[in-house]
mmCIF file of C-alpha atoms in Angstrom:
data_model
loop_
_atom_site.group_PDB
_atom_site.id
_atom_site.type_symbol
_atom_site.label_atom_id
_atom_site.label_comp_id
_atom_site.label_asym_id
_atom_site.label_seq_id
_atom_site.Cartn_x
_atom_site.Cartn_y
_atom_site.Cartn_z
ATOM 1 C CA MET A 1 -37.209 -19.688 53.979
ATOM 2 C CA LYS A 2 -37.429 -17.341 56.550
ATOM 3 C CA SER A 3 -36.106 -13.658 55.658
ATOM 4 C CA SER A 4 -34.816 -10.948 57.894
ATOM 5 C CA VAL A 5 -37.221 -8.774 58.861
ATOM 6 C CA GLU A 6 -35.169 -5.862 58.368
ATOM 7 C CA ILE A 7 -34.845 -6.658 54.665
ATOM 8 C CA LEU A 8 -38.601 -7.462 54.414
ATOM 9 C CA ILE A 9 -39.420 -3.845 55.786
ATOM 10 C CA GLU A 10 -36.843 -2.434 53.727
ATOM 11 C CA ASN A 11 -38.349 -4.049 50.636
ATOM 12 C CA TYR A 12 -42.115 -4.148 51.195
ATOM 13 C CA ARG A 13 -43.013 -1.230 53.661
ATOM 14 C CA SER A 14 -44.022 1.031 51.176
ATOM 15 C CA ASN A 15 -46.171 -1.774 49.128
ATOM 16 C CA LEU A 16 -47.783 -2.925 52.320
ATOM 17 C CA TYR A 17 -48.593 0.617 53.353
ATOM 18 C CA ALA A 18 -50.105 1.513 49.864
ATOM 19 C CA ALA A 19 -52.293 -1.838 49.761
ATOM 20 C CA ALA A 20 -53.507 -1.267 53.453
ATOM 21 C CA PHE A 21 -54.235 2.596 52.804
ATOM 22 C CA ASN A 22 -56.441 1.368 49.839
ATOM 23 C CA VAL A 23 -58.540 -0.572 52.072
ATOM 24 C CA CYS A 24 -58.389 1.707 55.173
ATOM 25 C CA LYS A 25 -58.200 5.467 53.318
ATOM 26 C CA ASN A 26 -56.213 6.614 56.510
ATOM 27 C CA ALA A 27 -52.618 7.047 56.830
ATOM 28 C CA GLN A 28 -52.398 6.360 61.032
ATOM 29 C CA ASP A 29 -54.445 3.145 60.262
ATOM 30 C CA ALA A 30 -52.564 2.184 57.359
ATOM 31 C CA GLU A 31 -49.233 2.418 59.406
ATOM 32 C CA ASP A 32 -50.602 0.477 62.136
ATOM 33 C CA VAL A 33 -51.623 -2.354 59.744
ATOM 34 C CA VAL A 34 -47.858 -2.407 58.470
ATOM 35 C CA GLN A 35 -46.396 -2.763 61.763
ATOM 36 C CA ASP A 36 -48.955 -5.632 62.841
ATOM 37 C CA THR A 37 -48.379 -7.332 59.625
ATOM 38 C CA PHE A 38 -44.738 -7.676 60.342
ATOM 39 C CA ILE A 39 -45.162 -8.512 64.098
ATOM 40 C CA GLN A 40 -47.329 -11.476 62.564
ATOM 41 C CA TYR A 41 -44.557 -12.534 60.284
ATOM 42 C CA LEU A 42 -42.015 -12.409 62.942
ATOM 43 C CA SER A 43 -44.481 -14.490 65.308
ATOM 44 C CA GLN A 44 -44.991 -17.196 62.411
ATOM 45 C CA LYS A 45 -43.369 -20.515 62.746
ATOM 46 C CA LYS A 46 -44.259 -20.938 58.962
ATOM 47 C CA ASP A 47 -41.674 -21.741 56.208
ATOM 48 C CA PHE A 48 -42.093 -19.774 53.010
ATOM 49 C CA GLU A 49 -41.586 -21.692 49.795
ATOM 50 C CA SER A 50 -39.422 -18.455 47.893
ATOM 51 C CA GLU A 51 -39.466 -14.719 48.382
ATOM 52 C CA GLN A 52 -42.560 -14.253 45.977
ATOM 53 C CA HIS A 53 -44.349 -16.251 48.741
ATOM 54 C CA ILE A 54 -43.284 -14.103 51.565
ATOM 55 C CA ARG A 55 -44.624 -10.965 49.509
ATOM 56 C CA ALA A 56 -47.791 -12.485 48.384
ATOM 57 C CA TRP A 57 -48.499 -13.607 52.143
ATOM 58 C CA LEU A 58 -47.618 -10.142 53.474
ATOM 59 C CA ILE A 59 -49.689 -8.448 51.090
ATOM 60 C CA ARG A 60 -52.827 -10.862 52.050
ATOM 61 C CA VAL A 61 -52.323 -10.269 55.471
ATOM 62 C CA ALA A 62 -52.217 -6.488 55.481
ATOM 63 C CA ILE A 63 -55.287 -6.352 53.454
ATOM 64 C CA ASN A 64 -57.009 -8.649 55.790
ATOM 65 C CA LYS A 65 -55.506 -6.608 58.772
ATOM 66 C CA ALA A 66 -56.934 -3.282 56.872
ATOM 67 C CA LYS A 67 -60.248 -4.897 56.568
ATOM 68 C CA ASN A 68 -60.595 -5.844 60.187
ATOM 69 C CA LYS A 69 -59.251 -2.145 61.118
ATOM 70 C CA ASN A 70 -62.344 -0.677 58.813
ATOM 71 C CA ASN A 71 -64.595 -2.719 61.387
ATOM 72 C CA THR A 72 -63.507 -1.030 64.332
ATOM 73 C CA PHE A 73 -65.355 1.816 66.443
ATOM 74 C CA PHE A 74 -62.304 4.062 66.176
ATOM 75 C CA ARG A 75 -62.242 3.896 62.558
ATOM 76 C CA ARG A 76 -65.422 5.965 62.442
ATOM 77 C CA ASN A 77 -63.807 8.792 63.931
ATOM 78 C CA SER A 78 -60.842 9.548 62.002
ATOM 79 C CA LEU A 79 -59.138 12.064 59.494
ATOM 80 C CA PRO A 80 -61.667 12.104 55.906
ATOM 81 C CA LEU A 81 -60.179 11.060 53.044
ATOM 82 C CA GLU A 82 -60.724 14.373 51.210
ATOM 83 C CA ASP A 83 -58.322 16.131 54.433
ATOM 84 C CA TYR A 84 -55.779 13.483 53.920
ATOM 85 C CA ILE A 85 -55.686 13.842 49.978
ATOM 86 C CA GLU A 86 -54.733 17.695 50.584
ATOM 87 C CA THR A 87 -51.680 16.660 52.407
ATOM 88 C CA LEU A 88 -50.550 14.673 49.659
ATOM 89 C CA THR A 89 -48.174 15.747 46.520
ATOM 90 C CA PHE A 90 -48.397 14.673 43.373
ATOM 91 C CA GLU A 91 -46.024 14.859 39.966
ATOM 92 C CA SER A 92 -49.188 16.220 37.899
ATOM 93 C CA LYS A 93 -52.786 17.248 38.209
ATOM 94 C CA GLU A 94 -53.563 14.031 36.478
ATOM 95 C CA SER A 95 -52.052 11.822 38.889
ATOM 96 C CA SER A 96 -53.915 13.326 41.516
ATOM 97 C CA GLU A 97 -57.007 13.016 39.908
ATOM 98 C CA ILE A 98 -56.687 9.527 39.313
ATOM 99 C CA PHE A 99 -55.645 8.615 42.681
ATOM 100 C CA GLU A 100 -58.613 10.373 43.680
ATOM 101 C CA ALA A 101 -60.831 8.881 41.223
ATOM 102 C CA VAL A 102 -59.267 5.003 42.266
ATOM 103 C CA MET A 103 -59.647 6.205 45.999
ATOM 104 C CA LYS A 104 -63.375 6.441 45.079
ATOM 105 C CA LEU A 105 -63.868 3.036 43.945
ATOM 106 C CA SER A 106 -65.557 0.366 45.894
ATOM 107 C CA GLU A 107 -63.046 -1.861 47.842
ATOM 108 C CA LYS A 108 -63.435 -4.709 45.813
ATOM 109 C CA TYR A 109 -62.326 -2.938 42.761
ATOM 110 C CA ARG A 110 -59.617 -0.598 44.585
ATOM 111 C CA ILE A 111 -57.690 -3.640 45.747
ATOM 112 C CA VAL A 112 -57.382 -5.559 42.157
ATOM 113 C CA ILE A 113 -56.619 -2.418 40.449
ATOM 114 C CA HIS A 114 -53.844 -1.742 43.166
ATOM 115 C CA LEU A 115 -52.488 -5.078 42.891
ATOM 116 C CA PHE A 116 -52.437 -5.456 39.299
ATOM 117 C CA TYR A 117 -51.336 -2.171 38.282
ATOM 118 C CA TYR A 118 -49.154 -0.846 41.166
ATOM 119 C CA GLU A 119 -47.722 -4.171 42.531
ATOM 120 C CA ASP A 120 -47.366 -6.089 39.026
ATOM 121 C CA TYR A 121 -49.102 -9.043 40.215
ATOM 122 C CA SER A 122 -50.689 -11.341 37.392
ATOM 123 C CA VAL A 123 -54.575 -12.198 37.286
ATOM 124 C CA ASN A 124 -53.868 -15.572 38.830
ATOM 125 C CA GLU A 125 -51.230 -14.189 41.766
ATOM 126 C CA ILE A 126 -54.171 -11.728 43.098
ATOM 127 C CA ALA A 127 -56.849 -14.742 42.756
ATOM 128 C CA ASP A 128 -54.511 -16.281 45.323
ATOM 129 C CA ILE A 129 -53.886 -13.599 47.474
ATOM 130 C CA LEU A 130 -57.654 -12.277 47.743
ATOM 131 C CA LYS A 131 -58.910 -16.184 47.631
ATOM 132 C CA VAL A 132 -61.262 -15.692 44.513
ATOM 133 C CA THR A 133 -61.334 -17.415 41.071
ATOM 134 C CA PRO A 134 -59.074 -15.763 38.092
ATOM 135 C CA SER A 135 -62.009 -15.030 36.397
ATOM 136 C CA ASN A 136 -63.618 -13.184 39.457
ATOM 137 C CA VAL A 137 -60.016 -10.855 39.359
ATOM 138 C CA LYS A 138 -60.807 -10.338 35.408
ATOM 139 C CA VAL A 139 -64.195 -9.143 36.485
ATOM 140 C CA ARG A 140 -63.115 -6.802 39.123
ATOM 141 C CA LEU A 141 -60.484 -5.532 37.018
ATOM 142 C CA SER A 142 -62.848 -4.811 33.807
ATOM 143 C CA ARG A 143 -65.583 -3.293 36.099
ATOM 144 C CA GLY A 144 -62.828 -1.259 38.024
ATOM 145 C CA ARG A 145 -61.384 0.124 34.849
ATOM 146 C CA LEU A 146 -64.795 1.231 33.365
ATOM 147 C CA SER A 147 -65.601 3.239 36.572
ATOM 148 C CA LEU A 148 -62.235 4.904 36.356
ATOM 149 C CA HIS A 149 -62.590 5.786 32.566
ATOM 150 C CA ASN A 150 -66.036 6.923 33.429
ATOM 151 C CA THR A 151 -65.115 9.008 36.329
ATOM 152 C CA LEU A 152 -61.907 10.307 34.666
ATOM 153 C CA LYS A 153 -63.887 11.306 31.522
ATOM 154 C CA GLU A 154 -66.377 13.475 33.547
ATOM 155 C CA VAL A 155 -63.413 14.953 35.460
ATOM 156 C CA TRP A 156 -61.479 15.994 32.249
ATOM 157 C CA GLU A 157 -64.338 17.084 30.611
ATOM 158 C CA ASP A 158 -65.108 19.613 33.284
ATOM 159 C CA ASP A 159 -61.676 20.913 33.272
ATOM 160 C CA GLU A 160 -61.885 21.633 29.383
#
């Protein structure tokens, strides 16, 4: 199964961008990763089993490309996350605080939190995408949630 790139871009561009941004923490790099991911899809000779298989493959490729992007020289000379956050608009103050707290998590927790809560993947699907065990995903989710809870508890107590 090989889907039309236009349809895939329409369906998954924002998902891939969010996953890449979670790793890169940089808007321009995330955009580059999304484009590179679709280019790689076009150049693939691989047949996919289903739409879900294509989606999982695209996200895995985007995450890997984003990790590679973090290791480049130019990455160290880019816009800091705090400057980028100021350009975003959120529905509420809480949404902004949650976004900032998630972005402050270490990469391994940030990725599983994103895939689980924003992309609606199951623990087993995340394990397949990240090439780790389901129990490892559960541990990362648990530790990520605990860290978010502690961070947000501090932020929200300070607001009172």
